[in-house]
Amino acid sequence: MRSGGQLGRSGGRHGWKREGGSMDCEAGKARRSGARAAGDGGRSAWKGSGGWRGWKGSGGWRGWIGRRGWRRLGWAAAAAALLAAGCSGAAEPQPDPGPAVEPIVLEYWTPFSGGDNIFMTDIVEAFNSEHPDIRVEQINSRLDDYYSRLRTAILAGNAPDLAIVHATNLPQFVQNGYIERLDEPAAAAGLDWSQFNANIVESTLYEQAHYAVPLDTHALVLYANQAHLRRAGLLGDDGKPLLEPGKEGFLRFLERLKASSPPGVAPLALPSTRIDSVWLWWSLYNQMDGGGAFYSADGGKAVFDNPQALEALELVDSLYRKELIPSGINDAFQLFHDGDAALLVTGMWGTGAFEQAPGLELSVVPFPVLYDHAAVWGDTHTLALPAKAGLTPEKRAAALTFAKWAVEHGDLWAKAGHVPSSSQVVASEAYARLKFRSDYAEVANDVAYWPRQVKQWSMIELLIKEWERMIYRQQTPAEALRRAQAAVDAALAK
C-alpha cells in the first residue's frame, strides 16, 4: 500500500528495502536465473518426450496448463508486472502544482508591551498558519513614541497596511484624513457591526461612519490579594472583596485593610505620577448624576471645573492624604504582583500577568460604584487602515480579513485580560473557560470614553501635570481643577 510516496513506504527507501522492496527484486532476479538454468536441463527431457508433436498431441497449451493454470498464469503475470515496476524505481506521476502563489504581505504596526505583545504575536501567528495566502508581519513599538512615528509614516507615504489606534486617538486620525473609512470594505469582508458590543463600537463611529474595527475594551478594574483581605476579615466565601456600597463604605473598607496589613503592604496601590490618578478621577466624576462633562456643547471651552468634578478629585486626594494609597509608589503594578498591596486599581490588561504571579491569590471585580451609577474609565484598541497610495484592493481586503478573524477569535486576545468587542465571543464557552474574565465582562457596558477631540491626548497630559502637583501637596484639588481647565482652554484657543 502506498503511503506518502516512494520514500514514505515503511520508513523511506531503506525501510522499503527491508520490507521487500529492492531485496525482493534481487531475489526475483535470482529466481529467474534459476529458472533459466533449470530450463537448460529440461530441454533434453522435453525433446525426449516427443518435442513439438508430443506437446501438441497432449492438447498444446490448453492441455499443459488447464483452466486453473490459466488463472494462476494471470495472477503471476500481474505480480511480475508489479515487481518490475518496483525494481525500475520509477515514481508515480504527480500532478503539476503550477507556479507557487506568493501570499499578500501586510505590514502591521502595534504599540504593545509585556503580555499584550506576547498575546498579539500569538494571534498573528495563528492567523498566518490558517491563511497561507496572507502573511501578517507585526512590527511592535513602544507606546511612548508610537503615535508620532505612525503620523510621520503616514505623512511621508510610508504607512503600514494596518495599525492599532486607540479610540482616544481616533478623532485626530479621522479628522486629518490619516485613516480610511471602512464601511464598504468592512461590508465586503462580511463584518457585521451588530455583533459588536454597542458601547464599544460607538467609540469608533464618526458621523455614523466606521473608521476602525474595535478589538476590545480595556477599563479599570479592582484587583485584590485574597490573603490580605482574609486577614482583615474582608473576603467573602466566593473569594471576592466584601465591599460596602458607596463612597463611605469604600473608605471604611480601606481603613480596615490599612489597620490589618503588615508594614510595607499598601491598602490600595496607585502610582503618585503618570495617568492613573486621572483615570480614577474620570471614573468617579462620570459616576455622578450631572457629571462627566469635559467640554461645552460646541467644544470650544472646558467645563470640568464644577462641583461634581471637584468632589471626585477631593476623594482621590483624600486617598493619598490618608495614606490609604501610600505616597511615593512608582510601580504599583509590580507592587501588587509581588504581594505588597492588598488592592490595585488599574486596567484589566493586568489579568494575564497577575494570574501567573507565584503565590498570589487573585480576585478581580469591576471597579466599585461609589456614587450614583456605574461608570469607569476605559479605552479601546482598534484596527485601522492608514491612508496610503499603495494600498491595493487586494491588500485592503486582506487587512479586513485579518481584522474580522481577530475579532472572531477574541478569546485569544482576552487571555491578556481585555474584554472582547464581539458580544458573541463574550457569550461563548471559550471565553467562559478563561478564569476571572467573566467576573468583569459587564464593565464593557459602563466604560466612559474620553470625549472625541482632536487634541484630547494632549489635554489629558495637562491634567496629569496638575494632578501630580496636588498629590505632592503643592496645590489643593480646587486649584488643580482651576489650573487644568485654564490650561485646556488655552490649548483649545491655539
XYZ file of C-alpha atoms in Angstrom:
494
model
C 0.000 0.000 0.000
C 1.333 3.454 -0.896
C 1.845 5.847 1.984
C 3.496 9.206 1.431
C 5.172 8.345 -1.888
C 8.120 6.077 -2.555
C 10.189 7.448 0.329
C 7.307 7.153 2.759
C 6.921 3.396 2.448
C 7.727 1.714 5.745
C 10.477 4.099 6.740
C 11.541 5.521 3.396
C 13.836 3.884 0.836
C 15.700 1.845 3.454
C 12.525 0.625 5.077
C 11.136 -0.204 1.654
C 14.123 -2.452 1.012
C 13.706 -4.117 4.377
C 10.011 -4.755 3.788
C 10.517 -6.481 0.454
C 11.465 -3.723 -1.950
C 14.924 -3.985 -3.530
C 15.739 -7.164 -1.621
C 12.726 -8.862 -3.183
C 13.841 -7.568 -6.580
C 17.227 -9.237 -6.119
C 15.532 -12.427 -5.009
C 13.315 -12.262 -8.067
C 16.345 -11.966 -10.322
C 17.896 -14.998 -8.640
C 14.717 -16.965 -9.115
C 14.608 -16.071 -12.796
C 18.263 -17.136 -13.214
C 17.456 -20.433 -11.543
C 14.542 -20.916 -13.834
C 16.748 -20.409 -16.853
C 19.251 -22.951 -15.518
C 16.513 -25.453 -14.913
C 15.223 -24.805 -18.390
C 18.559 -25.654 -19.987
C 18.491 -29.059 -18.358
C 14.885 -29.632 -19.221
C 15.120 -29.162 -22.977
C 16.513 -32.685 -23.486
C 13.762 -34.264 -21.457
C 11.207 -32.266 -23.402
C 12.650 -33.447 -26.728
C 12.722 -36.993 -25.477
C 9.021 -36.897 -24.854
C 8.267 -36.156 -28.468
C 9.065 -32.495 -28.735
C 6.501 -30.330 -30.509
C 4.496 -33.290 -31.829
C 4.175 -34.881 -28.423
C 3.275 -31.497 -26.871
C 0.591 -30.833 -29.472
C -0.736 -34.333 -29.088
C -1.287 -33.736 -25.405
C -3.516 -30.714 -26.071
C -0.936 -27.944 -26.565
C -1.116 -25.013 -24.149
C -4.614 -25.878 -23.002
C -3.750 -29.410 -22.119
C -0.487 -28.423 -20.438
C -1.861 -25.603 -18.300
C -5.543 -26.325 -17.807
C -8.144 -23.810 -16.538
C -6.647 -23.394 -13.100
C -3.285 -22.979 -14.689
C -4.547 -20.100 -16.824
C -5.827 -18.329 -13.733
C -2.528 -18.914 -11.989
C -0.711 -17.581 -15.007
C -2.813 -14.404 -14.952
C -2.029 -13.726 -11.279
C 1.627 -14.466 -11.881
C 1.750 -12.030 -14.779
C 0.186 -9.281 -12.664
C 2.613 -9.900 -9.821
C 5.525 -9.856 -12.226
C 4.368 -6.521 -13.621
C 4.174 -5.000 -10.136
C 7.585 -6.382 -9.241
C 9.055 -4.975 -12.426
C 7.621 -1.541 -11.639
C 9.103 -1.679 -8.156
C 12.510 -2.731 -9.466
C 12.554 0.023 -12.039
C 12.412 2.664 -9.250
C 10.054 4.829 -11.322
C 7.892 7.171 -9.199
C 4.203 7.501 -9.873
C 3.389 10.601 -11.933
C 2.331 13.578 -9.777
C 0.004 16.371 -10.859
C 1.754 19.607 -11.753
C 1.062 22.050 -8.849
C 1.677 25.013 -11.112
C 3.601 28.133 -10.156
C 3.738 28.966 -6.420
C 1.382 31.784 -5.398
C 3.039 34.425 -3.261
C 0.992 35.465 -0.197
C -0.243 39.007 0.276
C 2.083 40.566 2.860
C 0.588 43.028 5.365
C 2.752 45.316 7.473
C 1.024 45.625 10.848
C 2.058 48.176 13.496
C 1.272 47.740 17.194
C 2.156 49.681 20.390
C 2.039 46.800 22.860
C 4.305 45.893 25.730
C 4.675 42.951 28.076
C 1.882 40.402 27.974
C -0.156 42.318 25.407
C 2.599 41.971 22.830
C 3.003 38.254 23.520
C -0.706 37.563 23.057
C -0.939 39.684 19.904
C 2.041 37.842 18.443
C 0.211 34.568 19.130
C -2.842 35.911 17.285
C -0.767 36.912 14.262
C 0.950 33.522 14.126
C -2.358 31.663 14.442
C -3.881 33.720 11.633
C -0.887 33.196 9.355
C -0.986 29.438 9.889
C -4.636 29.340 8.799
C -4.242 31.731 5.853
C -1.370 30.689 3.567
C -2.476 33.339 1.062
C -1.923 36.190 3.581
C 1.118 36.881 5.742
C 0.795 39.480 8.500
C 4.132 40.891 9.651
C 3.822 42.578 13.038
C 6.129 45.476 13.917
C 5.841 46.475 17.555
C 6.917 49.796 19.099
C 6.827 51.463 22.497
C 3.629 53.393 23.159
C 5.676 56.453 24.175
C 6.590 57.329 20.590
C 4.220 55.078 18.666
C 1.744 57.720 17.517
C 4.377 60.236 16.482
C 6.064 57.521 14.397
C 2.737 56.463 12.887
C 1.762 60.024 11.948
C 5.186 60.630 10.426
C 4.975 57.431 8.378
C 1.522 58.353 7.073
C 2.587 61.859 6.061
C 5.755 60.528 4.408
C 3.843 57.932 2.401
C 5.452 55.023 4.263
C 2.477 53.971 6.362
C 1.873 50.356 7.322
C -1.062 48.486 5.810
C -2.726 48.023 9.188
C -2.246 49.686 12.575
C -3.577 49.704 16.113
C -5.173 53.034 17.037
C -6.722 53.685 20.456
C -10.260 55.045 20.382
C -8.995 58.138 22.233
C -6.688 58.900 19.291
C -9.215 58.235 16.534
C -10.519 61.857 16.329
C -7.111 63.133 15.275
C -6.664 60.355 12.726
C -10.169 60.709 11.287
C -10.273 64.491 11.023
C -6.801 64.720 9.493
C -7.566 62.023 6.937
C -4.929 59.675 8.334
C -7.103 56.542 8.171
C -9.602 55.130 5.696
C -13.353 54.938 6.081
C -14.271 51.267 6.410
C -17.991 50.948 5.728
C -17.714 49.458 2.230
C -14.607 47.261 2.658
C -15.926 46.002 6.002
C -19.221 45.013 4.394
C -17.336 43.236 1.600
C -15.338 41.327 4.238
C -18.537 40.221 5.972
C -18.123 42.281 9.146
C -21.440 42.575 10.979
C -21.379 45.637 13.224
C -24.469 44.445 15.092
C -22.366 41.631 16.582
C -20.200 44.137 18.475
C -20.847 45.493 21.950
C -22.832 48.685 21.307
C -20.840 50.834 23.737
C -17.541 49.704 22.247
C -18.461 50.150 18.589
C -19.940 53.575 19.341
C -16.460 54.770 20.273
C -15.296 54.179 16.689
C -18.156 55.991 14.910
C -17.816 59.466 13.416
C -20.888 60.990 11.809
C -22.285 57.438 11.826
C -19.404 56.174 9.691
C -16.979 53.416 10.671
C -13.276 54.198 10.666
C -11.842 51.327 12.689
C -12.599 47.779 13.775
C -12.666 47.563 17.592
C -10.849 44.633 19.176
C -11.744 45.153 22.833
C -12.333 47.432 25.724
C -9.711 47.772 28.431
C -11.050 49.521 31.503
C -10.134 49.961 35.149
C -10.943 47.037 37.428
C -10.238 46.295 41.077
C -7.619 43.620 41.747
C -7.497 42.059 45.215
C -4.974 39.913 47.073
C -7.142 37.361 48.867
C -4.572 36.687 51.588
C -4.562 40.304 52.763
C -8.357 40.566 52.615
C -8.766 37.295 54.501
C -6.540 38.595 57.288
C -8.752 41.668 57.610
C -11.987 39.653 57.529
C -12.940 41.316 54.248
C -13.014 38.283 51.946
C -16.293 36.630 51.015
C -16.885 32.912 50.643
C -16.741 33.412 46.884
C -13.197 34.740 47.148
C -14.229 38.321 46.353
C -13.953 41.511 48.433
C -16.772 42.233 50.885
C -17.220 45.805 49.694
C -19.823 48.040 51.292
C -21.779 50.255 48.905
C -20.978 53.907 48.314
C -18.039 56.181 48.991
C -18.186 55.844 52.789
C -18.328 52.063 52.592
C -15.279 52.001 50.335
C -13.323 54.257 52.699
C -14.179 52.037 55.689
C -13.034 49.004 53.705
C -9.661 50.659 53.040
C -9.267 51.771 56.673
C -9.746 48.187 57.866
C -7.201 46.969 55.346
C -4.718 49.579 56.499
C -5.182 48.592 60.151
C -4.685 44.870 59.490
C -1.927 44.978 56.878
C 1.697 44.338 57.921
C 4.271 47.100 57.400
C 5.186 47.605 53.781
C 1.816 46.440 52.427
C -0.283 49.104 50.709
C -4.045 49.007 51.342
C -4.539 50.380 47.811
C -1.797 50.770 45.212
C -1.753 53.632 42.727
C 1.306 55.493 41.449
C 1.959 59.057 42.561
C 2.754 60.121 38.998
C 1.528 59.331 35.492
C -2.045 58.988 34.340
C -3.577 56.572 36.874
C -4.968 59.236 39.213
C -6.581 60.984 36.219
C -8.255 57.728 35.211
C -9.542 57.300 38.770
C -10.911 60.852 38.844
C -12.624 60.440 35.463
C -14.308 57.231 36.645
C -15.667 58.826 39.825
C -16.718 62.017 38.030
C -18.732 60.008 35.487
C -20.495 58.034 38.246
C -22.284 61.168 39.432
C -25.599 62.396 38.118
C -24.787 65.552 36.198
C -21.098 64.656 35.987
C -18.835 63.670 33.132
C -18.780 66.841 31.031
C -15.355 67.866 29.777
C -16.153 70.408 27.036
C -19.023 72.746 26.338
C -21.652 71.620 23.831
C -19.869 73.382 20.980
C -16.484 72.015 22.057
C -14.997 75.462 22.377
C -14.334 75.558 26.128
C -13.534 73.215 29.022
C -16.287 72.863 31.648
C -14.911 70.329 34.153
C -14.250 72.871 36.899
C -17.588 72.125 38.569
C -18.907 70.723 41.897
C -19.131 67.084 40.730
C -15.626 67.098 39.310
C -14.320 68.734 42.484
C -15.952 66.153 44.739
C -14.417 63.340 42.702
C -10.972 64.930 42.813
C -11.219 65.571 46.554
C -11.886 61.866 47.075
C -8.809 60.976 45.030
C -6.758 63.463 47.030
C -8.033 62.085 50.357
C -6.848 58.577 49.463
C -3.296 59.903 49.207
C -3.523 62.231 52.226
C -4.796 59.433 54.494
C -2.125 57.109 53.090
C -4.746 54.607 52.040
C -2.639 54.930 48.913
C 0.921 55.239 50.274
C 2.926 58.098 48.819
C 5.912 57.566 46.580
C 4.680 54.459 44.749
C 6.422 54.323 41.406
C 5.362 50.923 40.045
C 2.002 49.954 41.544
C 1.684 47.068 39.089
C 4.863 45.410 40.333
C 3.968 46.130 43.957
C 0.721 44.188 43.652
C 2.337 41.461 41.566
C 4.873 40.868 44.352
C 2.175 40.624 47.041
C 2.903 44.004 48.646
C -0.519 45.572 48.041
C -3.966 44.423 49.133
C -5.801 46.210 46.316
C -4.852 47.683 42.966
C -6.894 49.835 40.603
C -5.541 49.510 37.083
C -6.548 48.330 33.653
C -7.744 44.813 33.025
C -4.605 44.195 30.974
C -3.016 43.088 34.243
C -5.061 39.894 34.493
C -2.851 37.814 32.213
C 0.233 38.687 34.272
C -1.283 38.536 37.756
C -2.857 35.110 37.317
C 0.648 33.732 36.728
C 2.295 35.520 39.655
C 3.768 32.950 42.069
C 1.895 32.779 45.363
C -0.658 35.478 44.503
C -4.238 34.554 45.450
C -6.036 36.726 42.942
C -9.533 38.166 42.753
C -10.785 40.609 40.118
C -14.034 42.576 40.278
C -15.461 45.576 38.411
C -14.477 49.000 39.644
C -16.883 49.731 42.537
C -19.812 52.125 42.243
C -19.168 54.863 44.811
C -21.762 57.360 43.616
C -24.993 57.277 41.598
C -24.395 54.745 38.824
C -21.738 52.516 37.296
C -19.098 54.208 35.162
C -15.392 53.677 34.694
C -12.569 54.945 32.542
C -11.705 52.752 29.597
C -10.365 52.787 26.073
C -10.454 50.515 23.042
C -7.783 49.025 20.804
C -8.953 49.324 17.212
C -7.606 48.101 13.893
C -7.388 50.906 11.337
C -6.154 51.171 7.765
C -3.738 54.106 7.410
C -4.284 56.226 4.314
C -1.661 55.345 1.708
C -1.494 55.484 -2.068
C -0.060 51.995 -2.399
C -2.828 50.109 -0.605
C -4.207 47.834 -3.328
C -7.753 46.423 -3.251
C -6.230 43.016 -2.552
C -4.287 44.307 0.449
C -7.314 46.195 1.733
C -9.411 43.038 1.554
C -6.646 41.024 3.239
C -6.379 43.592 6.057
C -10.115 43.381 6.708
C -9.895 39.586 6.602
C -7.338 39.731 9.409
C -9.411 42.253 11.386
C -12.530 40.092 11.130
C -10.603 36.968 12.127
C -9.037 38.721 15.134
C -12.461 39.895 16.328
C -13.987 36.441 15.896
C -11.094 34.923 17.864
C -11.372 37.479 20.647
C -10.961 34.742 23.248
C -7.271 34.652 22.250
C -6.922 38.386 22.893
C -8.917 38.023 26.115
C -6.041 35.979 27.527
C -4.301 39.316 28.040
C -7.270 40.394 30.182
C -9.237 42.590 27.782
C -12.974 42.240 27.175
C -13.518 41.263 23.519
C -15.541 43.617 21.343
C -17.678 40.793 19.948
C -20.768 40.049 22.031
C -20.806 36.531 20.589
C -17.272 35.863 21.804
C -18.094 37.127 25.311
C -21.073 34.736 25.381
C -19.006 31.794 24.105
C -17.813 28.757 26.029
C -14.224 29.542 25.063
C -14.444 32.897 26.844
C -16.270 31.406 29.833
C -13.405 28.968 30.336
C -10.987 31.853 30.909
C -10.735 32.375 34.645
C -11.540 35.860 36.046
C -12.618 37.386 32.704
C -16.309 36.705 33.162
C -16.124 38.371 36.588
C -15.742 41.760 34.952
C -17.044 41.354 31.380
C -20.035 43.583 32.228
C -17.657 46.543 32.557
C -17.748 46.923 28.761
C -21.228 48.425 29.072
C -20.131 51.050 31.614
C -16.990 52.466 30.003
C -16.890 56.270 29.964
C -14.684 57.141 26.998
C -12.846 60.422 26.724
C -14.640 62.998 24.557
C -13.881 62.988 20.839
C -11.493 65.852 20.472
C -8.573 66.089 18.064
C -6.206 67.227 20.827
C -7.634 65.036 23.601
C -4.403 63.200 24.365
C -2.587 66.492 24.820
C -5.399 67.697 27.080
C -5.039 64.637 29.301
C -1.341 65.392 29.720
C -2.276 68.833 31.047
C -4.447 67.178 33.700
C -1.693 64.739 34.656
C 0.643 67.639 35.394
C -1.848 69.368 37.721
C -2.938 66.153 39.475
C 0.689 65.310 40.267
C 1.188 68.712 41.871
C -1.897 68.055 44.008
C -0.667 64.624 45.106
C 2.662 66.141 46.166
C 0.836 68.778 48.267
C 1.754 71.673 46.026
C -1.878 72.673 45.477
C -5.409 71.799 46.552
C -7.929 69.858 44.447
C -9.789 73.102 43.708
C -6.598 74.747 42.499
C -5.716 71.731 40.407
C -9.103 71.825 38.676
C -8.973 75.540 38.035
C -5.459 75.466 36.591
C -6.160 72.396 34.499
C -9.257 73.958 32.964
C -7.368 77.169 32.190
C -4.609 75.172 30.506
C -7.123 73.242 28.390
C -8.872 76.464 27.347
C -5.538 77.935 26.298
C -4.770 74.844 24.228
C -8.182 74.998 22.556
C -7.590 78.613 21.595
C -4.378 77.823 19.699
